[in-house]
């Protein structure tokens, strides 16, 4: 199957891996393309410990630690070649893993003991009085100045880029159950964060529908892994199924034909990551521009909230992955944001 190139994924069937616990043709192909080689952990223990004959001089399992180190070095090389926002994001993750005492940011706990609230058996959290007021304002199509969603009243205020605070006209928190990123998506586009599983399925279908396009975003051979991460409908979840910024924002921007703006800050308020603007990677026939602007923010390193920006607000840089990998159908879409991009550059100097 060596001559099949990428088509090996369609012809392989993965029988060798499923029935014998040995790397199949498509796994070998991906390792050759990526230049990473194969790992002992990809071989079933039966073959690693098989002894033929008297048992003298039996095989000794290889050292996974050495292979892990080589794999980590390869990943670091890949990170250095990635979008600058990815480099900053990975650096932050590694720093938090090695030095957890350096950051006191934690996801806020949900207060389940609120006086004056009716009890029921609904698994979804009841809206607070403030959220009822906000929903009523939204349904009427009018937002009053200084309402309960004023950013000055947000507990996340210090986790947002300081220069952007004057342009933030409102914010919306969602339930922090591991699905918060996807809850933000359906809260904005459908007005119901309870439909987070619809967002997951929609995004997964978009990725699978344009494999060649999204392999440039998620990485060669990593599409199925990410689709499995995105597809989840079992309720609260750990980090294995969280939204991944920046990658997951590309199918969101593309499917909903929206400019997606993500805001956040690093360990210090002057570290603006992963502040980026993500545009659709492709356009449907007759579509010439994004129809909406969806703003999402990372807070506390593990939680997402919805943000509302004033019209014509400054916009962070357009993601480098969009510049490199977008379809010709969206050529020039970034130019319509040049003035707002210049505002951002002047703002953060």
JSON list of N, CA and C in Angstrom, two decimals, residues 263-330:
[
{"chain": "A", "resi": 263, "resn": "UNK", "atom": "N", "xyz": [-10.74, 36.42, 23.07]},
{"chain": "A", "resi": 263, "resn": "UNK", "atom": "CA", "xyz": [-9.98, 37.32, 23.93]},
{"chain": "A", "resi": 263, "resn": "UNK", "atom": "C", "xyz": [-9.48, 36.55, 25.15]},
{"chain": "A", "resi": 264, "resn": "UNK", "atom": "N", "xyz": [-8.36, 37.00, 25.69]},
{"chain": "A", "resi": 264, "resn": "UNK", "atom": "CA", "xyz": [-7.83, 36.39, 26.90]},
{"chain": "A", "resi": 264, "resn": "UNK", "atom": "C", "xyz": [-6.50, 37.03, 27.25]},
{"chain": "A", "resi": 265, "resn": "UNK", "atom": "N", "xyz": [-6.06, 36.80, 28.47]},
{"chain": "A", "resi": 265, "resn": "UNK", "atom": "CA", "xyz": [-4.76, 37.32, 28.90]},
{"chain": "A", "resi": 265, "resn": "UNK", "atom": "C", "xyz": [-3.98, 36.20, 29.55]},
{"chain": "A", "resi": 266, "resn": "UNK", "atom": "N", "xyz": [-2.65, 36.38, 29.59]},
{"chain": "A", "resi": 266, "resn": "UNK", "atom": "CA", "xyz": [-1.78, 35.38, 30.20]},
{"chain": "A", "resi": 266, "resn": "UNK", "atom": "C", "xyz": [-1.65, 35.57, 31.69]},
{"chain": "A", "resi": 267, "resn": "UNK", "atom": "N", "xyz": [-0.50, 35.16, 32.22]},
{"chain": "A", "resi": 267, "resn": "UNK", "atom": "CA", "xyz": [-0.28, 35.26, 33.66]},
{"chain": "A", "resi": 267, "resn": "UNK", "atom": "C", "xyz": [-0.24, 36.72, 34.11]},
{"chain": "A", "resi": 268, "resn": "UNK", "atom": "N", "xyz": [0.14, 37.61, 33.19]},
{"chain": "A", "resi": 268, "resn": "UNK", "atom": "CA", "xyz": [0.16, 39.03, 33.50]},
{"chain": "A", "resi": 268, "resn": "UNK", "atom": "C", "xyz": [-0.78, 39.75, 32.55]},
{"chain": "A", "resi": 269, "resn": "UNK", "atom": "N", "xyz": [-1.42, 40.84, 32.98]},
{"chain": "A", "resi": 269, "resn": "UNK", "atom": "CA", "xyz": [-2.41, 41.53, 32.14]},
{"chain": "A", "resi": 269, "resn": "UNK", "atom": "C", "xyz": [-1.85, 42.09, 30.84]},
{"chain": "A", "resi": 270, "resn": "UNK", "atom": "N", "xyz": [-0.53, 42.13, 30.68]},
{"chain": "A", "resi": 270, "resn": "UNK", "atom": "CA", "xyz": [0.03, 42.65, 29.44]},
{"chain": "A", "resi": 270, "resn": "UNK", "atom": "C", "xyz": [0.31, 41.56, 28.41]},
{"chain": "A", "resi": 271, "resn": "UNK", "atom": "N", "xyz": [0.05, 40.31, 28.77]},
{"chain": "A", "resi": 271, "resn": "UNK", "atom": "CA", "xyz": [0.25, 39.19, 27.85]},
{"chain": "A", "resi": 271, "resn": "UNK", "atom": "C", "xyz": [-1.06, 38.88, 27.15]},
{"chain": "A", "resi": 272, "resn": "UNK", "atom": "N", "xyz": [-1.21, 39.36, 25.94]},
{"chain": "A", "resi": 272, "resn": "UNK", "atom": "CA", "xyz": [-2.48, 39.23, 25.24]},
{"chain": "A", "resi": 272, "resn": "UNK", "atom": "C", "xyz": [-2.52, 37.93, 24.44]},
{"chain": "A", "resi": 273, "resn": "UNK", "atom": "N", "xyz": [-2.94, 36.89, 25.08]},
{"chain": "A", "resi": 273, "resn": "UNK", "atom": "CA", "xyz": [-3.13, 35.64, 24.36]},
{"chain": "A", "resi": 273, "resn": "UNK", "atom": "C", "xyz": [-4.45, 35.05, 24.84]},
{"chain": "A", "resi": 274, "resn": "UNK", "atom": "N", "xyz": [-5.15, 34.25, 24.11]},
{"chain": "A", "resi": 274, "resn": "UNK", "atom": "CA", "xyz": [-4.87, 34.00, 22.70]},
{"chain": "A", "resi": 274, "resn": "UNK", "atom": "C", "xyz": [-5.70, 34.95, 21.83]},
{"chain": "A", "resi": 275, "resn": "UNK", "atom": "N", "xyz": [-5.55, 36.25, 22.02]},
{"chain": "A", "resi": 275, "resn": "UNK", "atom": "CA", "xyz": [-6.36, 37.23, 21.30]},
{"chain": "A", "resi": 275, "resn": "UNK", "atom": "C", "xyz": [-6.14, 37.12, 19.79]},
{"chain": "A", "resi": 276, "resn": "UNK", "atom": "N", "xyz": [-7.15, 36.65, 19.09]},
{"chain": "A", "resi": 276, "resn": "UNK", "atom": "CA", "xyz": [-7.07, 36.46, 17.65]},
{"chain": "A", "resi": 276, "resn": "UNK", "atom": "C", "xyz": [-8.44, 36.65, 17.02]},
{"chain": "A", "resi": 277, "resn": "UNK", "atom": "N", "xyz": [-8.43, 36.91, 15.73]},
{"chain": "A", "resi": 277, "resn": "UNK", "atom": "CA", "xyz": [-9.65, 36.94, 14.93]},
{"chain": "A", "resi": 277, "resn": "UNK", "atom": "C", "xyz": [-9.59, 35.76, 13.96]},
{"chain": "A", "resi": 278, "resn": "UNK", "atom": "N", "xyz": [-10.62, 34.93, 13.99]},
{"chain": "A", "resi": 278, "resn": "UNK", "atom": "CA", "xyz": [-10.69, 33.75, 13.13]},
{"chain": "A", "resi": 278, "resn": "UNK", "atom": "C", "xyz": [-11.80, 33.97, 12.11]},
{"chain": "A", "resi": 279, "resn": "UNK", "atom": "N", "xyz": [-11.47, 33.89, 10.85]},
{"chain": "A", "resi": 279, "resn": "UNK", "atom": "CA", "xyz": [-12.44, 34.07, 9.77]},
{"chain": "A", "resi": 279, "resn": "UNK", "atom": "C", "xyz": [-12.80, 32.72, 9.16]},
{"chain": "A", "resi": 280, "resn": "UNK", "atom": "N", "xyz": [-13.92, 32.62, 8.44]},
{"chain": "A", "resi": 280, "resn": "UNK", "atom": "CA", "xyz": [-14.28, 31.36, 7.79]},
{"chain": "A", "resi": 280, "resn": "UNK", "atom": "C", "xyz": [-13.20, 30.90, 6.83]},
{"chain": "A", "resi": 281, "resn": "UNK", "atom": "N", "xyz": [-12.96, 29.60, 6.81]},
{"chain": "A", "resi": 281, "resn": "UNK", "atom": "CA", "xyz": [-11.95, 29.04, 5.91]},
{"chain": "A", "resi": 281, "resn": "UNK", "atom": "C", "xyz": [-12.46, 28.90, 4.49]},
{"chain": "A", "resi": 282, "resn": "UNK", "atom": "N", "xyz": [-13.76, 28.87, 4.31]},
{"chain": "A", "resi": 282, "resn": "UNK", "atom": "CA", "xyz": [-14.36, 28.74, 2.98]},
{"chain": "A", "resi": 282, "resn": "UNK", "atom": "C", "xyz": [-15.70, 29.45, 3.00]},
{"chain": "A", "resi": 283, "resn": "UNK", "atom": "N", "xyz": [-16.26, 29.69, 1.83]},
{"chain": "A", "resi": 283, "resn": "UNK", "atom": "CA", "xyz": [-17.54, 30.39, 1.74]},
{"chain": "A", "resi": 283, "resn": "UNK", "atom": "C", "xyz": [-18.50, 29.61, 0.84]},
{"chain": "A", "resi": 284, "resn": "UNK", "atom": "N", "xyz": [-19.77, 29.63, 1.20]},
{"chain": "A", "resi": 284, "resn": "UNK", "atom": "CA", "xyz": [-20.79, 29.05, 0.34]},
{"chain": "A", "resi": 284, "resn": "UNK", "atom": "C", "xyz": [-21.00, 29.96, -0.87]},
{"chain": "A", "resi": 285, "resn": "UNK", "atom": "N", "xyz": [-21.60, 29.40, -1.89]},
{"chain": "A", "resi": 285, "resn": "UNK", "atom": "CA", "xyz": [-21.81, 30.15, -3.13]},
{"chain": "A", "resi": 285, "resn": "UNK", "atom": "C", "xyz": [-22.64, 31.40, -2.86]},
{"chain": "A", "resi": 286, "resn": "UNK", "atom": "N", "xyz": [-22.18, 32.53, -3.38]},
{"chain": "A", "resi": 286, "resn": "UNK", "atom": "CA", "xyz": [-22.91, 33.78, -3.24]},
{"chain": "A", "resi": 286, "resn": "UNK", "atom": "C", "xyz": [-22.62, 34.54, -1.97]},
{"chain": "A", "resi": 287, "resn": "UNK", "atom": "N", "xyz": [-21.86, 33.95, -1.03]},
{"chain": "A", "resi": 287, "resn": "UNK", "atom": "CA", "xyz": [-21.53, 34.62, 0.23]},
{"chain": "A", "resi": 287, "resn": "UNK", "atom": "C", "xyz": [-20.23, 35.39, 0.05]},
{"chain": "A", "resi": 288, "resn": "UNK", "atom": "N", "xyz": [-20.23, 36.66, 0.43]},
{"chain": "A", "resi": 288, "resn": "UNK", "atom": "CA", "xyz": [-19.06, 37.51, 0.19]},
{"chain": "A", "resi": 288, "resn": "UNK", "atom": "C", "xyz": [-18.44, 38.08, 1.46]},
{"chain": "A", "resi": 289, "resn": "UNK", "atom": "N", "xyz": [-19.01, 37.79, 2.62]},
{"chain": "A", "resi": 289, "resn": "UNK", "atom": "CA", "xyz": [-18.47, 38.34, 3.86]},
{"chain": "A", "resi": 289, "resn": "UNK", "atom": "C", "xyz": [-19.09, 37.61, 5.05]},
{"chain": "A", "resi": 290, "resn": "UNK", "atom": "N", "xyz": [-18.42, 37.61, 6.20]},
{"chain": "A", "resi": 290, "resn": "UNK", "atom": "CA", "xyz": [-19.04, 37.05, 7.41]},
{"chain": "A", "resi": 290, "resn": "UNK", "atom": "C", "xyz": [-20.31, 37.81, 7.76]},
{"chain": "A", "resi": 291, "resn": "UNK", "atom": "N", "xyz": [-21.29, 37.08, 8.25]},
{"chain": "A", "resi": 291, "resn": "UNK", "atom": "CA", "xyz": [-22.58, 37.69, 8.56]},
{"chain": "A", "resi": 291, "resn": "UNK", "atom": "C", "xyz": [-22.66, 38.21, 9.98]},
{"chain": "A", "resi": 292, "resn": "UNK", "atom": "N", "xyz": [-21.88, 37.63, 10.90]},
{"chain": "A", "resi": 292, "resn": "UNK", "atom": "CA", "xyz": [-21.97, 38.02, 12.30]},
{"chain": "A", "resi": 292, "resn": "UNK", "atom": "C", "xyz": [-20.59, 38.00, 12.93]},
{"chain": "A", "resi": 293, "resn": "UNK", "atom": "N", "xyz": [-20.51, 38.54, 14.14]},
{"chain": "A", "resi": 293, "resn": "UNK", "atom": "CA", "xyz": [-19.27, 38.49, 14.91]},
{"chain": "A", "resi": 293, "resn": "UNK", "atom": "C", "xyz": [-19.55, 37.84, 16.26]},
{"chain": "A", "resi": 294, "resn": "UNK", "atom": "N", "xyz": [-18.91, 36.73, 16.48]},
{"chain": "A", "resi": 294, "resn": "UNK", "atom": "CA", "xyz": [-19.07, 35.97, 17.71]},
{"chain": "A", "resi": 294, "resn": "UNK", "atom": "C", "xyz": [-17.81, 36.16, 18.55]},
{"chain": "A", "resi": 295, "resn": "UNK", "atom": "N", "xyz": [-17.99, 36.65, 19.77]},
{"chain": "A", "resi": 295, "resn": "UNK", "atom": "CA", "xyz": [-16.85, 36.95, 20.64]},
{"chain": "A", "resi": 295, "resn": "UNK", "atom": "C", "xyz": [-16.88, 36.01, 21.84]},
{"chain": "A", "resi": 296, "resn": "UNK", "atom": "N", "xyz": [-15.79, 35.32, 22.06]},
{"chain": "A", "resi": 296, "resn": "UNK", "atom": "CA", "xyz": [-15.67, 34.38, 23.17]},
{"chain": "A", "resi": 296, "resn": "UNK", "atom": "C", "xyz": [-14.38, 34.71, 23.92]},
{"chain": "A", "resi": 297, "resn": "UNK", "atom": "N", "xyz": [-14.37, 34.47, 25.22]},
{"chain": "A", "resi": 297, "resn": "UNK", "atom": "CA", "xyz": [-13.19, 34.80, 26.02]},
{"chain": "A", "resi": 297, "resn": "UNK", "atom": "C", "xyz": [-12.80, 33.61, 26.88]},
{"chain": "A", "resi": 298, "resn": "UNK", "atom": "N", "xyz": [-11.48, 33.40, 27.03]},
{"chain": "A", "resi": 298, "resn": "UNK", "atom": "CA", "xyz": [-10.97, 32.39, 27.94]},
{"chain": "A", "resi": 298, "resn": "UNK", "atom": "C", "xyz": [-10.67, 33.05, 29.28]},
{"chain": "A", "resi": 299, "resn": "UNK", "atom": "N", "xyz": [-11.19, 32.48, 30.35]},
{"chain": "A", "resi": 299, "resn": "UNK", "atom": "CA", "xyz": [-10.98, 33.03, 31.69]},
{"chain": "A", "resi": 299, "resn": "UNK", "atom": "C", "xyz": [-10.60, 31.90, 32.63]},
{"chain": "A", "resi": 300, "resn": "UNK", "atom": "N", "xyz": [-9.65, 32.15, 33.51]},
{"chain": "A", "resi": 300, "resn": "UNK", "atom": "CA", "xyz": [-9.27, 31.13, 34.49]},
{"chain": "A", "resi": 300, "resn": "UNK", "atom": "C", "xyz": [-8.61, 29.92, 33.87]},
{"chain": "A", "resi": 301, "resn": "UNK", "atom": "N", "xyz": [-8.15, 30.02, 32.63]},
{"chain": "A", "resi": 301, "resn": "UNK", "atom": "CA", "xyz": [-7.41, 28.97, 31.92]},
{"chain": "A", "resi": 301, "resn": "UNK", "atom": "C", "xyz": [-8.26, 27.76, 31.55]},
{"chain": "A", "resi": 302, "resn": "UNK", "atom": "N", "xyz": [-9.49, 27.65, 32.05]},
{"chain": "A", "resi": 302, "resn": "UNK", "atom": "CA", "xyz": [-10.28, 26.46, 31.75]},
{"chain": "A", "resi": 302, "resn": "UNK", "atom": "C", "xyz": [-11.77, 26.76, 31.57]},
{"chain": "A", "resi": 303, "resn": "UNK", "atom": "N", "xyz": [-12.13, 28.01, 31.39]},
{"chain": "A", "resi": 303, "resn": "UNK", "atom": "CA", "xyz": [-13.53, 28.37, 31.28]},
{"chain": "A", "resi": 303, "resn": "UNK", "atom": "C", "xyz": [-13.71, 29.38, 30.16]},
{"chain": "A", "resi": 304, "resn": "UNK", "atom": "N", "xyz": [-14.85, 29.30, 29.46]},
{"chain": "A", "resi": 304, "resn": "UNK", "atom": "CA", "xyz": [-15.19, 30.23, 28.40]},
{"chain": "A", "resi": 304, "resn": "UNK", "atom": "C", "xyz": [-16.44, 31.01, 28.78]},
{"chain": "A", "resi": 305, "resn": "UNK", "atom": "N", "xyz": [-16.49, 32.28, 28.37]},
{"chain": "A", "resi": 305, "resn": "UNK", "atom": "CA", "xyz": [-17.70, 33.08, 28.52]},
{"chain": "A", "resi": 305, "resn": "UNK", "atom": "C", "xyz": [-17.96, 33.81, 27.21]},
{"chain": "A", "resi": 306, "resn": "UNK", "atom": "N", "xyz": [-19.21, 34.27, 27.04]},
{"chain": "A", "resi": 306, "resn": "UNK", "atom": "CA", "xyz": [-19.58, 35.05, 25.86]},
{"chain": "A", "resi": 306, "resn": "UNK", "atom": "C", "xyz": [-19.35, 36.54, 26.15]},
{"chain": "A", "resi": 307, "resn": "UNK", "atom": "N", "xyz": [-18.90, 37.24, 25.14]},
{"chain": "A", "resi": 307, "resn": "UNK", "atom": "CA", "xyz": [-18.63, 38.67, 25.25]},
{"chain": "A", "resi": 307, "resn": "UNK", "atom": "C", "xyz": [-19.37, 39.41, 24.14]},
{"chain": "A", "resi": 308, "resn": "UNK", "atom": "N", "xyz": [-19.84, 40.62, 24.46]},
{"chain": "A", "resi": 308, "resn": "UNK", "atom": "CA", "xyz": [-20.43, 41.50, 23.45]},
{"chain": "A", "resi": 308, "resn": "UNK", "atom": "C", "xyz": [-19.53, 42.72, 23.29]},
{"chain": "A", "resi": 309, "resn": "UNK", "atom": "N", "xyz": [-19.19, 43.04, 22.05]},
{"chain": "A", "resi": 309, "resn": "UNK", "atom": "CA", "xyz": [-18.36, 44.20, 21.76]},
{"chain": "A", "resi": 309, "resn": "UNK", "atom": "C", "xyz": [-19.18, 45.29, 21.09]},
{"chain": "A", "resi": 310, "resn": "UNK", "atom": "N", "xyz": [-18.79, 46.53, 21.33]},
{"chain": "A", "resi": 310, "resn": "UNK", "atom": "CA", "xyz": [-19.43, 47.66, 20.66]},
{"chain": "A", "resi": 310, "resn": "UNK", "atom": "C", "xyz": [-19.14, 47.58, 19.16]},
{"chain": "A", "resi": 311, "resn": "UNK", "atom": "N", "xyz": [-20.02, 48.12, 18.32]},
{"chain": "A", "resi": 311, "resn": "UNK", "atom": "CA", "xyz": [-19.78, 48.11, 16.87]},
{"chain": "A", "resi": 311, "resn": "UNK", "atom": "C", "xyz": [-18.45, 48.78, 16.52]},
{"chain": "A", "resi": 312, "resn": "UNK", "atom": "N", "xyz": [-17.77, 48.22, 15.53]},
{"chain": "A", "resi": 312, "resn": "UNK", "atom": "CA", "xyz": [-16.51, 48.76, 15.02]},
{"chain": "A", "resi": 312, "resn": "UNK", "atom": "C", "xyz": [-15.43, 48.84, 16.10]},
{"chain": "A", "resi": 313, "resn": "UNK", "atom": "N", "xyz": [-15.42, 47.88, 17.01]},
{"chain": "A", "resi": 313, "resn": "UNK", "atom": "CA", "xyz": [-14.38, 47.82, 18.04]},
{"chain": "A", "resi": 313, "resn": "UNK", "atom": "C", "xyz": [-13.06, 47.36, 17.43]},
{"chain": "A", "resi": 314, "resn": "UNK", "atom": "N", "xyz": [-11.95, 47.61, 18.13]},
{"chain": "A", "resi": 314, "resn": "UNK", "atom": "CA", "xyz": [-10.67, 47.08, 17.67]},
{"chain": "A", "resi": 314, "resn": "UNK", "atom": "C", "xyz": [-10.71, 45.56, 17.60]},
{"chain": "A", "resi": 315, "resn": "UNK", "atom": "N", "xyz": [-9.99, 45.00, 16.65]},
{"chain": "A", "resi": 315, "resn": "UNK", "atom": "CA", "xyz": [-9.94, 43.55, 16.50]},
{"chain": "A", "resi": 315, "resn": "UNK", "atom": "C", "xyz": [-8.50, 43.07, 16.58]},
{"chain": "A", "resi": 316, "resn": "UNK", "atom": "N", "xyz": [-8.26, 41.95, 17.28]},
{"chain": "A", "resi": 316, "resn": "UNK", "atom": "CA", "xyz": [-6.91, 41.38, 17.35]},
{"chain": "A", "resi": 316, "resn": "UNK", "atom": "C", "xyz": [-6.48, 40.82, 16.00]},
{"chain": "A", "resi": 317, "resn": "UNK", "atom": "N", "xyz": [-5.23, 40.40, 15.88]},
{"chain": "A", "resi": 317, "resn": "UNK", "atom": "CA", "xyz": [-4.73, 39.92, 14.58]},
{"chain": "A", "resi": 317, "resn": "UNK", "atom": "C", "xyz": [-5.52, 38.74, 14.03]},
{"chain": "A", "resi": 318, "resn": "UNK", "atom": "N", "xyz": [-5.60, 38.67, 12.71]},
{"chain": "A", "resi": 318, "resn": "UNK", "atom": "CA", "xyz": [-6.21, 37.52, 12.06]},
{"chain": "A", "resi": 318, "resn": "UNK", "atom": "C", "xyz": [-5.25, 36.33, 12.21]},
{"chain": "A", "resi": 319, "resn": "UNK", "atom": "N", "xyz": [-5.78, 35.18, 12.57]},
{"chain": "A", "resi": 319, "resn": "UNK", "atom": "CA", "xyz": [-4.96, 34.00, 12.84]},
{"chain": "A", "resi": 319, "resn": "UNK", "atom": "C", "xyz": [-4.11, 33.65, 11.62]},
{"chain": "A", "resi": 320, "resn": "UNK", "atom": "N", "xyz": [-2.84, 33.34, 11.88]},
{"chain": "A", "resi": 320, "resn": "UNK", "atom": "CA", "xyz": [-1.93, 32.99, 10.80]},
{"chain": "A", "resi": 320, "resn": "UNK", "atom": "C", "xyz": [-2.37, 31.76, 10.04]},
{"chain": "A", "resi": 321, "resn": "UNK", "atom": "N", "xyz": [-3.02, 30.81, 10.73]},
{"chain": "A", "resi": 321, "resn": "UNK", "atom": "CA", "xyz": [-3.51, 29.61, 10.05]},
{"chain": "A", "resi": 321, "resn": "UNK", "atom": "C", "xyz": [-4.53, 29.97, 8.98]},
{"chain": "A", "resi": 322, "resn": "UNK", "atom": "N", "xyz": [-5.35, 31.00, 9.22]},
{"chain": "A", "resi": 322, "resn": "UNK", "atom": "CA", "xyz": [-6.31, 31.41, 8.19]},
{"chain": "A", "resi": 322, "resn": "UNK", "atom": "C", "xyz": [-5.56, 31.94, 6.98]},
{"chain": "A", "resi": 323, "resn": "UNK", "atom": "N", "xyz": [-4.57, 32.77, 7.21]},
{"chain": "A", "resi": 323, "resn": "UNK", "atom": "CA", "xyz": [-3.80, 33.34, 6.10]},
{"chain": "A", "resi": 323, "resn": "UNK", "atom": "C", "xyz": [-3.16, 32.24, 5.25]},
{"chain": "A", "resi": 324, "resn": "UNK", "atom": "N", "xyz": [-2.68, 31.19, 5.90]},
{"chain": "A", "resi": 324, "resn": "UNK", "atom": "CA", "xyz": [-1.96, 30.14, 5.20]},
{"chain": "A", "resi": 324, "resn": "UNK", "atom": "C", "xyz": [-2.88, 29.11, 4.53]},
{"chain": "A", "resi": 325, "resn": "UNK", "atom": "N", "xyz": [-4.04, 28.84, 5.11]},
{"chain": "A", "resi": 325, "resn": "UNK", "atom": "CA", "xyz": [-4.81, 27.66, 4.69]},
{"chain": "A", "resi": 325, "resn": "UNK", "atom": "C", "xyz": [-6.21, 27.96, 4.17]},
{"chain": "A", "resi": 326, "resn": "UNK", "atom": "N", "xyz": [-6.65, 29.21, 4.08]},
{"chain": "A", "resi": 326, "resn": "UNK", "atom": "CA", "xyz": [-8.03, 29.46, 3.67]},
{"chain": "A", "resi": 326, "resn": "UNK", "atom": "C", "xyz": [-8.25, 29.11, 2.20]},
{"chain": "A", "resi": 327, "resn": "UNK", "atom": "N", "xyz": [-9.49, 28.82, 1.87]},
{"chain": "A", "resi": 327, "resn": "UNK", "atom": "CA", "xyz": [-9.90, 28.50, 0.51]},
{"chain": "A", "resi": 327, "resn": "UNK", "atom": "C", "xyz": [-9.94, 29.79, -0.33]},
{"chain": "A", "resi": 328, "resn": "UNK", "atom": "N", "xyz": [-9.70, 29.70, -1.64]},
{"chain": "A", "resi": 328, "resn": "UNK", "atom": "CA", "xyz": [-9.78, 30.90, -2.49]},
{"chain": "A", "resi": 328, "resn": "UNK", "atom": "C", "xyz": [-11.12, 31.62, -2.43]},
{"chain": "A", "resi": 329, "resn": "UNK", "atom": "N", "xyz": [-12.18, 30.91, -2.02]},
{"chain": "A", "resi": 329, "resn": "UNK", "atom": "CA", "xyz": [-13.51, 31.54, -1.97]},
{"chain": "A", "resi": 329, "resn": "UNK", "atom": "C", "xyz": [-13.59, 32.65, -0.93]},
{"chain": "A", "resi": 330, "resn": "UNK", "atom": "N", "xyz": [-12.62, 32.72, -0.01]},
{"chain": "A", "resi": 330, "resn": "UNK", "atom": "CA", "xyz": [-12.65, 33.78, 1.00]},
{"chain": "A", "resi": 330, "resn": "UNK", "atom": "C", "xyz": [-11.43, 34.71, 0.88]}
]
